[in-house]
Amino acid sequence: MVTTNHRTHHSPASRVLIVGNYCHDVLIQDDIVLGESLGGASSFIAAVLNGLSVPCNLISKVGNDFKYQVSHTPIVISSSKTTTFHAYFDSPGVVHENGNQDRVLKRVCASDPITPRDLPDGKFNFGMAVGVGGEILSETLERMIEICDAVLVDIQALIRDFDHVDGTVKLVELSKTRFYSLLPRIGVLKVSSEEAMFMDVEEVRKCCCVVVTNGEDGCKVYWRDGEMGILPFLANQQDPTGAGDSFLGGFVAGLVQGLAVPDAALLGNFFGSLTVEQIGLPKFDSRLLQRVKDEVEKRKLQCLNHERSDGELEFLKPEGHEQFHSSIDAAKLISPDSIQESRDMEEDILPACNGNLN
């Protein structure tokens, strides 16, 4: 059982602190640039939380070259460039030697790390450590643990290493990082099935909840006393970038609304499925978002009589879990042109910004 310090999950005013740099993402296939977009786990997470009207603060550092208009203003470091990744995607039929990844990722620029001094004063209900370019320091994570009731961590913030010549992203064993000793103090560690090979799930689940995402197969939740598979949602994959980040955004949005972990994970799977169907940072149709919010509100009312101790994440599957899956899946039954229409309207309203997909 994962506990938090206060009555975190019942208050509608729960606040989220997101820590992780915005990035420039460049998508490349066969040496041809397919697109450039706003990247970074924090941008995908903020898109979900903003869409679901979940209050959040976002701490990110960029350089003067930052291209995008964003709803959460970053810290601009004039002496640094914005973290930039080049993602080299496979042509159809190509398989990497490791048989797992569908892309090669290179960090070609790195902005400054986020330090404890960059974090705001005050307390937050949920903290999210979601660095992608090595910007999360161990002392920064420790400070987040101090000011947040519960901290969710994306393992990519902990185990990514970067080739000193070309910036190719490599992964290292979690147990060999400076973050390992902090695991008993965090609430949730989010891991992809590929990243799970760089940790001992059976050992880490003794310290904190572990959520392993597995693409079209949904996700699996591990905690000290049990484990549970969570149903996926069908998706026509166009770009896997940010799917895990959107999952984490949906997951924490569910926790903020007071949902039990299995229901929150369903919400995460749902937003992950929406994200892979678009290239770059996703756009969520306002009608779809309203339907999802309505279904979440109904779910909360259904579970009002479910007893839960204050300050605990509830891992048991509430009655009606499968019906909740069906109800939010039905929210996708919106005209396929609606997202494009919302994009066209946004382009008419927002000032031009070079390459802006936000």
GROMACS .gro file of C-alpha atoms in nm:
model
  358
    1MET     CA    1   0.000   0.000   0.000
    2VAL     CA    2   0.135   0.344  -0.095
    3THR     CA    3   0.051   0.619   0.149
    4THR     CA    4   0.064   0.996   0.120
    5ASN     CA    5   0.095   1.259   0.387
    6HIS     CA    6  -0.248   1.420   0.375
    7ARG     CA    7  -0.603   1.376   0.245
    8THR     CA    8  -0.480   1.389  -0.110
    9HIS     CA    9  -0.738   1.215  -0.321
   10HIS     CA   10  -1.070   1.360  -0.207
   11SER     CA   11  -1.021   1.732  -0.263
   12PRO     CA   12  -1.132   1.882  -0.596
   13ALA     CA   13  -0.866   2.150  -0.548
   14SER     CA   14  -0.579   1.898  -0.569
   15ARG     CA   15  -0.280   2.046  -0.750
   16VAL     CA   16  -0.014   1.883  -0.961
   17LEU     CA   17   0.350   1.987  -0.996
   18ILE     CA   18   0.510   1.877  -1.326
   19VAL     CA   19   0.889   1.893  -1.347
   20GLY     CA   20   1.062   1.831  -1.681
   21ASN     CA   21   1.196   2.038  -1.968
   22TYR     CA   22   1.011   2.124  -2.285
   23CYS     CA   23   1.192   1.997  -2.595
   24HIS     CA   24   1.213   2.036  -2.969
   25ASP     CA   25   1.135   1.700  -3.132
   26VAL     CA   26   1.244   1.630  -3.489
   27LEU     CA   27   1.101   1.316  -3.652
   28ILE     CA   28   1.318   1.163  -3.926
   29GLN     CA   29   1.270   0.864  -4.157
   30ASP     CA   30   1.509   0.763  -4.436
   31ASP     CA   31   1.701   1.089  -4.378
   32ILE     CA   32   1.386   1.291  -4.447
   33VAL     CA   33   1.242   1.519  -4.179
   34LEU     CA   34   0.880   1.415  -4.134
   35GLY     CA   35   0.799   1.690  -3.888
   36GLU     CA   36   0.907   1.908  -3.599
   37SER     CA   37   0.699   1.954  -3.289
   38LEU     CA   38   0.693   2.054  -2.926
   39GLY     CA   39   0.823   1.764  -2.721
   40GLY     CA   40   0.915   1.662  -2.371
   41ALA     CA   41   0.707   1.447  -2.139
   42SER     CA   42   0.586   1.758  -1.958
   43SER     CA   43   0.422   1.897  -2.273
   44PHE     CA   44   0.220   1.579  -2.334
   45ILE     CA   45   0.120   1.554  -1.968
   46ALA     CA   46   0.016   1.920  -1.955
   47ALA     CA   47  -0.197   1.873  -2.268
   48VAL     CA   48  -0.395   1.600  -2.092
   49LEU     CA   49  -0.427   1.781  -1.759
   50ASN     CA   50  -0.524   2.109  -1.922
   51GLY     CA   51  -0.782   1.928  -2.135
   52LEU     CA   52  -0.935   1.769  -1.825
   53SER     CA   53  -0.925   2.099  -1.628
   54VAL     CA   54  -0.681   1.964  -1.367
   55PRO     CA   55  -0.486   2.249  -1.202
   56CYS     CA   56  -0.111   2.213  -1.246
   57ASN     CA   57   0.218   2.400  -1.223
   58LEU     CA   58   0.493   2.316  -1.472
   59ILE     CA   59   0.864   2.378  -1.421
   60SER     CA   60   1.067   2.362  -1.740
   61LYS     CA   61   1.383   2.521  -1.879
   62VAL     CA   62   1.442   2.622  -2.240
   63GLY     CA   63   1.679   2.840  -2.439
   64ASN     CA   64   1.619   3.158  -2.639
   65ASP     CA   65   1.564   2.935  -2.941
   66PHE     CA   66   1.241   2.789  -2.797
   67LYS     CA   67   0.984   2.789  -3.080
   68TYR     CA   68   0.646   2.733  -2.924
   69GLN     CA   69   0.360   2.907  -2.751
   70VAL     CA   70   0.270   2.713  -2.437
   71SER     CA   71   0.015   2.753  -2.161
   72HIS     CA   72   0.279   2.714  -1.886
   73THR     CA   73   0.564   2.962  -1.930
   74PRO     CA   74   0.909   2.801  -1.906
   75ILE     CA   75   1.225   2.940  -1.748
   76VAL     CA   76   1.433   3.082  -2.034
   77ILE     CA   77   1.810   3.038  -2.000
   78SER     CA   78   1.981   3.272  -2.245
   79SER     CA   79   2.313   3.089  -2.223
   80SER     CA   80   2.156   2.752  -2.311
   81LYS     CA   81   1.974   2.604  -2.607
   82THR     CA   82   1.646   2.417  -2.579
   83THR     CA   83   1.680   2.041  -2.537
   84THR     CA   84   1.641   1.889  -2.883
   85PHE     CA   85   1.588   1.527  -2.983
   86HIS     CA   86   1.615   1.369  -3.326
   87ALA     CA   87   1.399   1.058  -3.353
   88TYR     CA   88   1.500   0.827  -3.638
   89PHE     CA   89   1.206   0.604  -3.727
   90ASP     CA   90   1.230   0.274  -3.910
   91SER     CA   91   1.104   0.214  -4.258
   92PRO     CA   92   0.835  -0.055  -4.269
   93GLY     CA   93   0.977  -0.402  -4.205
   94VAL     CA   94   1.300  -0.287  -4.040
   95VAL     CA   95   1.380  -0.450  -3.706
   96HIS     CA   96   1.648  -0.332  -3.462
   97GLU     CA   97   1.898  -0.575  -3.319
   98ASN     CA   98   1.730  -0.559  -2.978
   99GLY     CA   99   1.396  -0.640  -3.141
  100ASN     CA  100   1.213  -0.384  -2.927
  101GLN     CA  101   1.255  -0.021  -3.020
  102ASP     CA  102   1.087   0.127  -3.326
  103ARG     CA  103   1.317   0.428  -3.334
  104VAL     CA  104   1.665   0.553  -3.250
  105LEU     CA  105   1.661   0.863  -3.032
  106LYS     CA  106   1.945   1.115  -3.014
  107ARG     CA  107   1.975   1.418  -2.786
  108VAL     CA  108   2.147   1.679  -3.000
  109CYS     CA  109   2.108   1.973  -2.758
  110ALA     CA  110   2.059   1.978  -2.380
  111SER     CA  111   1.920   2.265  -2.175
  112ASP     CA  112   2.019   2.329  -1.814
  113PRO     CA  113   1.908   2.087  -1.541
  114ILE     CA  114   1.624   2.177  -1.305
  115THR     CA  115   1.754   2.243  -0.954
  116PRO     CA  116   1.572   2.246  -0.618
  117ARG     CA  117   1.584   2.627  -0.626
  118ASP     CA  118   1.375   2.625  -0.943
  119LEU     CA  119   1.082   2.454  -0.768
  120PRO     CA  120   0.801   2.670  -0.627
  121ASP     CA  121   0.734   2.722  -0.261
  122GLY     CA  122   0.432   2.563  -0.101
  123LYS     CA  123   0.280   2.217  -0.103
  124PHE     CA  124   0.137   2.009  -0.387
  125ASN     CA  125  -0.081   1.702  -0.381
  126PHE     CA  126   0.096   1.522  -0.665
  127GLY     CA  127   0.442   1.573  -0.806
  128MET     CA  128   0.552   1.436  -1.144
  129ALA     CA  129   0.923   1.393  -1.215
  130VAL     CA  130   0.924   1.353  -1.593
  131GLY     CA  131   1.260   1.461  -1.729
  132VAL     CA  132   1.364   1.328  -2.069
  133GLY     CA  133   1.708   1.479  -2.125
  134GLY     CA  134   1.881   1.423  -1.793
  135GLU     CA  135   1.745   1.743  -1.638
  136ILE     CA  136   1.614   1.586  -1.315
  137LEU     CA  137   1.881   1.586  -1.044
  138SER     CA  138   1.863   1.353  -0.745
  139GLU     CA  139   1.846   1.653  -0.513
  140THR     CA  140   1.558   1.793  -0.720
  141LEU     CA  141   1.363   1.470  -0.687
  142GLU     CA  142   1.432   1.470  -0.314
  143ARG     CA  143   1.294   1.824  -0.287
  144MET     CA  144   0.982   1.718  -0.480
  145ILE     CA  145   0.930   1.438  -0.231
  146GLU     CA  146   0.942   1.695   0.049
  147ILE     CA  147   0.685   1.935  -0.099
  148CYS     CA  148   0.444   1.686  -0.260
  149ASP     CA  149   0.210   1.443  -0.087
  150ALA     CA  150   0.284   1.177  -0.350
  151VAL     CA  151   0.540   1.175  -0.632
  152LEU     CA  152   0.503   0.989  -0.960
  153VAL     CA  153   0.824   0.930  -1.154
  154ASP     CA  154   0.880   0.832  -1.515
  155ILE     CA  155   1.179   0.597  -1.517
  156GLN     CA  156   1.320   0.769  -1.825
  157ALA     CA  157   1.408   1.060  -1.595
  158LEU     CA  158   1.627   0.821  -1.394
  159ILE     CA  159   1.794   0.574  -1.631
  160ARG     CA  160   1.864   0.762  -1.953
  161ASP     CA  161   2.227   0.813  -2.049
  162PHE     CA  162   2.353   0.991  -2.359
  163ASP     CA  163   2.641   0.902  -2.588
  164HIS     CA  164   2.910   1.170  -2.553
  165VAL     CA  165   2.972   1.176  -2.929
  166ASP     CA  166   2.632   1.176  -3.101
  167GLY     CA  167   2.385   1.190  -2.809
  168THR     CA  168   2.225   0.850  -2.875
  169VAL     CA  169   1.997   0.765  -2.584
  170LYS     CA  170   2.109   0.462  -2.385
  171LEU     CA  171   1.953   0.309  -2.077
  172VAL     CA  172   2.135   0.205  -1.760
  173GLU     CA  173   2.035  -0.024  -1.475
  174LEU     CA  174   1.809   0.156  -1.228
  175SER     CA  175   1.990  -0.002  -0.933
  176LYS     CA  176   2.314   0.166  -1.043
  177THR     CA  177   2.172   0.518  -1.052
  178ARG     CA  178   2.187   0.784  -0.782
  179PHE     CA  179   1.806   0.775  -0.762
  180TYR     CA  180   1.769   0.417  -0.644
  181SER     CA  181   1.779   0.498  -0.273
  182LEU     CA  182   1.483   0.738  -0.317
  183LEU     CA  183   1.242   0.473  -0.449
  184PRO     CA  184   1.088   0.392  -0.106
  185ARG     CA  185   0.986   0.757  -0.080
  186ILE     CA  186   0.800   0.787  -0.412
  187GLY     CA  187   0.445   0.677  -0.484
  188VAL     CA  188   0.448   0.544  -0.841
  189LEU     CA  189   0.719   0.453  -1.091
  190LYS     CA  190   0.600   0.445  -1.455
  191VAL     CA  191   0.797   0.214  -1.684
  192SER     CA  192   0.758   0.096  -2.043
  193SER     CA  193   0.794  -0.274  -2.117
  194GLU     CA  194   1.132  -0.202  -2.281
  195GLU     CA  195   1.253   0.002  -1.984
  196ALA     CA  196   1.142  -0.271  -1.744
  197MET     CA  197   1.439  -0.478  -1.863
  198PHE     CA  198   1.664  -0.231  -1.682
  199MET     CA  199   1.516  -0.288  -1.338
  200ASP     CA  200   1.406  -0.570  -1.111
  201VAL     CA  201   1.029  -0.528  -1.096
  202GLU     CA  202   0.999  -0.778  -0.810
  203GLU     CA  203   1.240  -0.577  -0.595
  204VAL     CA  204   1.112  -0.230  -0.684
  205ARG     CA  205   0.747  -0.321  -0.621
  206LYS     CA  206   0.846  -0.371  -0.256
  207CYS     CA  207   0.939  -0.002  -0.245
  208CYS     CA  208   0.666   0.163  -0.452
  209CYS     CA  209   0.387   0.101  -0.700
  210VAL     CA  210   0.521   0.011  -1.047
  211VAL     CA  211   0.311   0.066  -1.359
  212VAL     CA  212   0.445  -0.104  -1.672
  213THR     CA  213   0.295   0.018  -2.000
  214ASN     CA  214   0.291  -0.220  -2.294
  215GLY     CA  215   0.146  -0.037  -2.593
  216GLU     CA  216  -0.151  -0.208  -2.753
  217ASP     CA  217  -0.166  -0.456  -2.463
  218GLY     CA  218  -0.250  -0.186  -2.208
  219CYS     CA  219  -0.056  -0.177  -1.882
  220LYS     CA  220   0.009  -0.377  -1.567
  221VAL     CA  221   0.012  -0.241  -1.213
  222TYR     CA  222   0.239  -0.398  -0.950
  223TRP     CA  223   0.235  -0.324  -0.580
  224ARG     CA  224   0.378  -0.500  -0.277
  225ASP     CA  225   0.079  -0.730  -0.228
  226GLY     CA  226  -0.045  -0.789  -0.581
  227GLU     CA  227  -0.059  -0.708  -0.949
  228MET     CA  228  -0.329  -0.637  -1.206
  229GLY     CA  229  -0.353  -0.607  -1.583
  230ILE     CA  230  -0.547  -0.305  -1.714
  231LEU     CA  231  -0.742  -0.325  -2.039
  232PRO     CA  232  -0.613  -0.136  -2.347
  233PHE     CA  233  -0.804   0.070  -2.604
  234LEU     CA  234  -0.784   0.006  -2.977
  235ALA     CA  235  -0.582   0.263  -3.172
  236ASN     CA  236  -0.457   0.319  -3.526
  237GLN     CA  237  -0.094   0.401  -3.445
  238GLN     CA  238   0.069   0.683  -3.639
  239ASP     CA  239   0.340   0.796  -3.397
  240PRO     CA  240   0.427   0.632  -3.061
  241THR     CA  241   0.603   0.945  -2.935
  242GLY     CA  242   0.453   1.068  -2.609
  243ALA     CA  243   0.210   0.780  -2.560
  244GLY     CA  244   0.360   0.690  -2.222
  245ASP     CA  245   0.360   1.055  -2.121
  246SER     CA  246  -0.007   1.096  -2.210
  247PHE     CA  247  -0.075   0.775  -2.019
  248LEU     CA  248   0.088   0.929  -1.712
  249GLY     CA  249  -0.116   1.247  -1.758
  250GLY     CA  250  -0.441   1.053  -1.771
  251PHE     CA  251  -0.333   0.836  -1.480
  252VAL     CA  252  -0.259   1.127  -1.245
  253ALA     CA  253  -0.575   1.307  -1.361
  254GLY     CA  254  -0.770   1.004  -1.244
  255LEU     CA  255  -0.591   1.002  -0.909
  256VAL     CA  256  -0.661   1.373  -0.862
  257GLN     CA  257  -1.030   1.303  -0.920
  258GLY     CA  258  -1.021   1.035  -0.650
  259LEU     CA  259  -1.035   0.727  -0.874
  260ALA     CA  260  -0.883   0.401  -0.756
  261VAL     CA  261  -0.558   0.304  -0.928
  262PRO     CA  262  -0.719   0.056  -1.175
  263ASP     CA  263  -0.971   0.317  -1.293
  264ALA     CA  264  -0.700   0.585  -1.313
  265ALA     CA  265  -0.485   0.348  -1.519
  266LEU     CA  266  -0.776   0.296  -1.759
  267LEU     CA  267  -0.789   0.672  -1.808
  268GLY     CA  268  -0.415   0.663  -1.874
  269ASN     CA  269  -0.452   0.388  -2.133
  270PHE     CA  270  -0.728   0.589  -2.301
  271PHE     CA  271  -0.516   0.903  -2.346
  272GLY     CA  272  -0.217   0.696  -2.456
  273SER     CA  273  -0.436   0.544  -2.731
  274LEU     CA  274  -0.548   0.889  -2.847
  275THR     CA  275  -0.189   1.013  -2.863
  276VAL     CA  276  -0.049   0.737  -3.085
  277GLU     CA  277  -0.312   0.820  -3.347
  278GLN     CA  278  -0.156   1.162  -3.408
  279ILE     CA  279   0.192   1.278  -3.504
  280GLY     CA  280   0.361   1.492  -3.241
  281LEU     CA  281   0.178   1.663  -2.957
  282PRO     CA  282  -0.187   1.550  -2.973
  283LYS     CA  283  -0.493   1.770  -3.004
  284PHE     CA  284  -0.793   1.654  -2.804
  285ASP     CA  285  -1.139   1.742  -2.930
  286SER     CA  286  -1.329   1.953  -2.676
  287ARG     CA  287  -1.645   1.742  -2.712
  288LEU     CA  288  -1.450   1.424  -2.647
  289LEU     CA  289  -1.288   1.578  -2.339
  290GLN     CA  290  -1.625   1.684  -2.202
  291ARG     CA  291  -1.763   1.335  -2.249
  292VAL     CA  292  -1.463   1.190  -2.067
  293LYS     CA  293  -1.503   1.438  -1.781
  294ASP     CA  294  -1.871   1.347  -1.756
  295GLU     CA  295  -1.789   0.976  -1.740
  296VAL     CA  296  -1.523   1.034  -1.474
  297GLU     CA  297  -1.774   1.231  -1.268
  298LYS     CA  298  -2.026   0.947  -1.299
  299ARG     CA  299  -1.757   0.701  -1.196
  300LYS     CA  300  -1.678   0.904  -0.887
  301LEU     CA  301  -2.045   0.900  -0.786
  302GLN     CA  302  -2.060   0.523  -0.841
  303CYS     CA  303  -1.768   0.472  -0.605
  304LEU     CA  304  -1.875   0.712  -0.328
  305ASN     CA  305  -1.972   0.425  -0.103
  306HIS     CA  306  -1.639   0.251  -0.152
  307GLU     CA  307  -1.452   0.284   0.177
  308ARG     CA  308  -1.096   0.409   0.156
  309SER     CA  309  -0.852   0.528   0.421
  310ASP     CA  310  -0.739   0.886   0.378
  311GLY     CA  311  -0.398   0.923   0.220
  312GLU     CA  312  -0.387   0.585   0.046
  313LEU     CA  313  -0.378   0.479  -0.316
  314GLU     CA  314  -0.642   0.210  -0.358
  315PHE     CA  315  -0.527  -0.080  -0.575
  316LEU     CA  316  -0.831  -0.309  -0.559
  317LYS     CA  317  -1.051  -0.306  -0.870
  318PRO     CA  318  -1.382  -0.134  -0.786
  319GLU     CA  319  -1.709  -0.288  -0.898
  320GLY     CA  320  -1.805  -0.166  -1.245
  321HIS     CA  321  -1.445  -0.129  -1.366
  322GLU     CA  322  -1.516  -0.297  -1.702
  323GLN     CA  323  -1.824  -0.081  -1.755
  324PHE     CA  324  -1.612   0.228  -1.691
  325HIS     CA  325  -1.376   0.106  -1.966
  326SER     CA  326  -1.669   0.076  -2.207
  327SER     CA  327  -1.809   0.417  -2.118
  328ILE     CA  328  -1.489   0.612  -2.179
  329ASP     CA  329  -1.419   0.406  -2.492
  330ALA     CA  330  -1.757   0.522  -2.622
  331ALA     CA  331  -1.639   0.882  -2.582
  332LYS     CA  332  -1.424   0.829  -2.892
  333LEU     CA  333  -1.738   0.801  -3.106
  334ILE     CA  334  -1.699   1.154  -3.241
  335SER     CA  335  -1.678   1.267  -3.602
  336PRO     CA  336  -1.324   1.186  -3.730
  337ASP     CA  337  -1.303   1.535  -3.875
  338SER     CA  338  -1.359   1.707  -3.540
  339ILE     CA  339  -0.994   1.709  -3.429
  340GLN     CA  340  -0.883   1.854  -3.762
  341GLU     CA  341  -1.157   2.117  -3.737
  342SER     CA  342  -1.032   2.218  -3.392
  343ARG     CA  343  -0.677   2.241  -3.526
  344ASP     CA  344  -0.789   2.461  -3.816
  345MET     CA  345  -0.974   2.692  -3.576
  346GLU     CA  346  -0.670   2.716  -3.350
  347GLU     CA  347  -0.444   2.807  -3.641
  348ASP     CA  348  -0.682   3.092  -3.730
  349ILE     CA  349  -0.680   3.226  -3.375
  350LEU     CA  350  -0.319   3.187  -3.260
  351PRO     CA  351  -0.040   3.405  -3.399
  352ALA     CA  352   0.193   3.229  -3.638
  353CYS     CA  353   0.480   3.050  -3.469
  354ASN     CA  354   0.747   2.864  -3.663
  355GLY     CA  355   0.661   2.492  -3.657
  356ASN     CA  356   0.414   2.534  -3.370
  357LEU     CA  357   0.210   2.220  -3.314
  358ASN     CA  358   0.110   2.308  -2.959
   0.00000   0.00000   0.00000
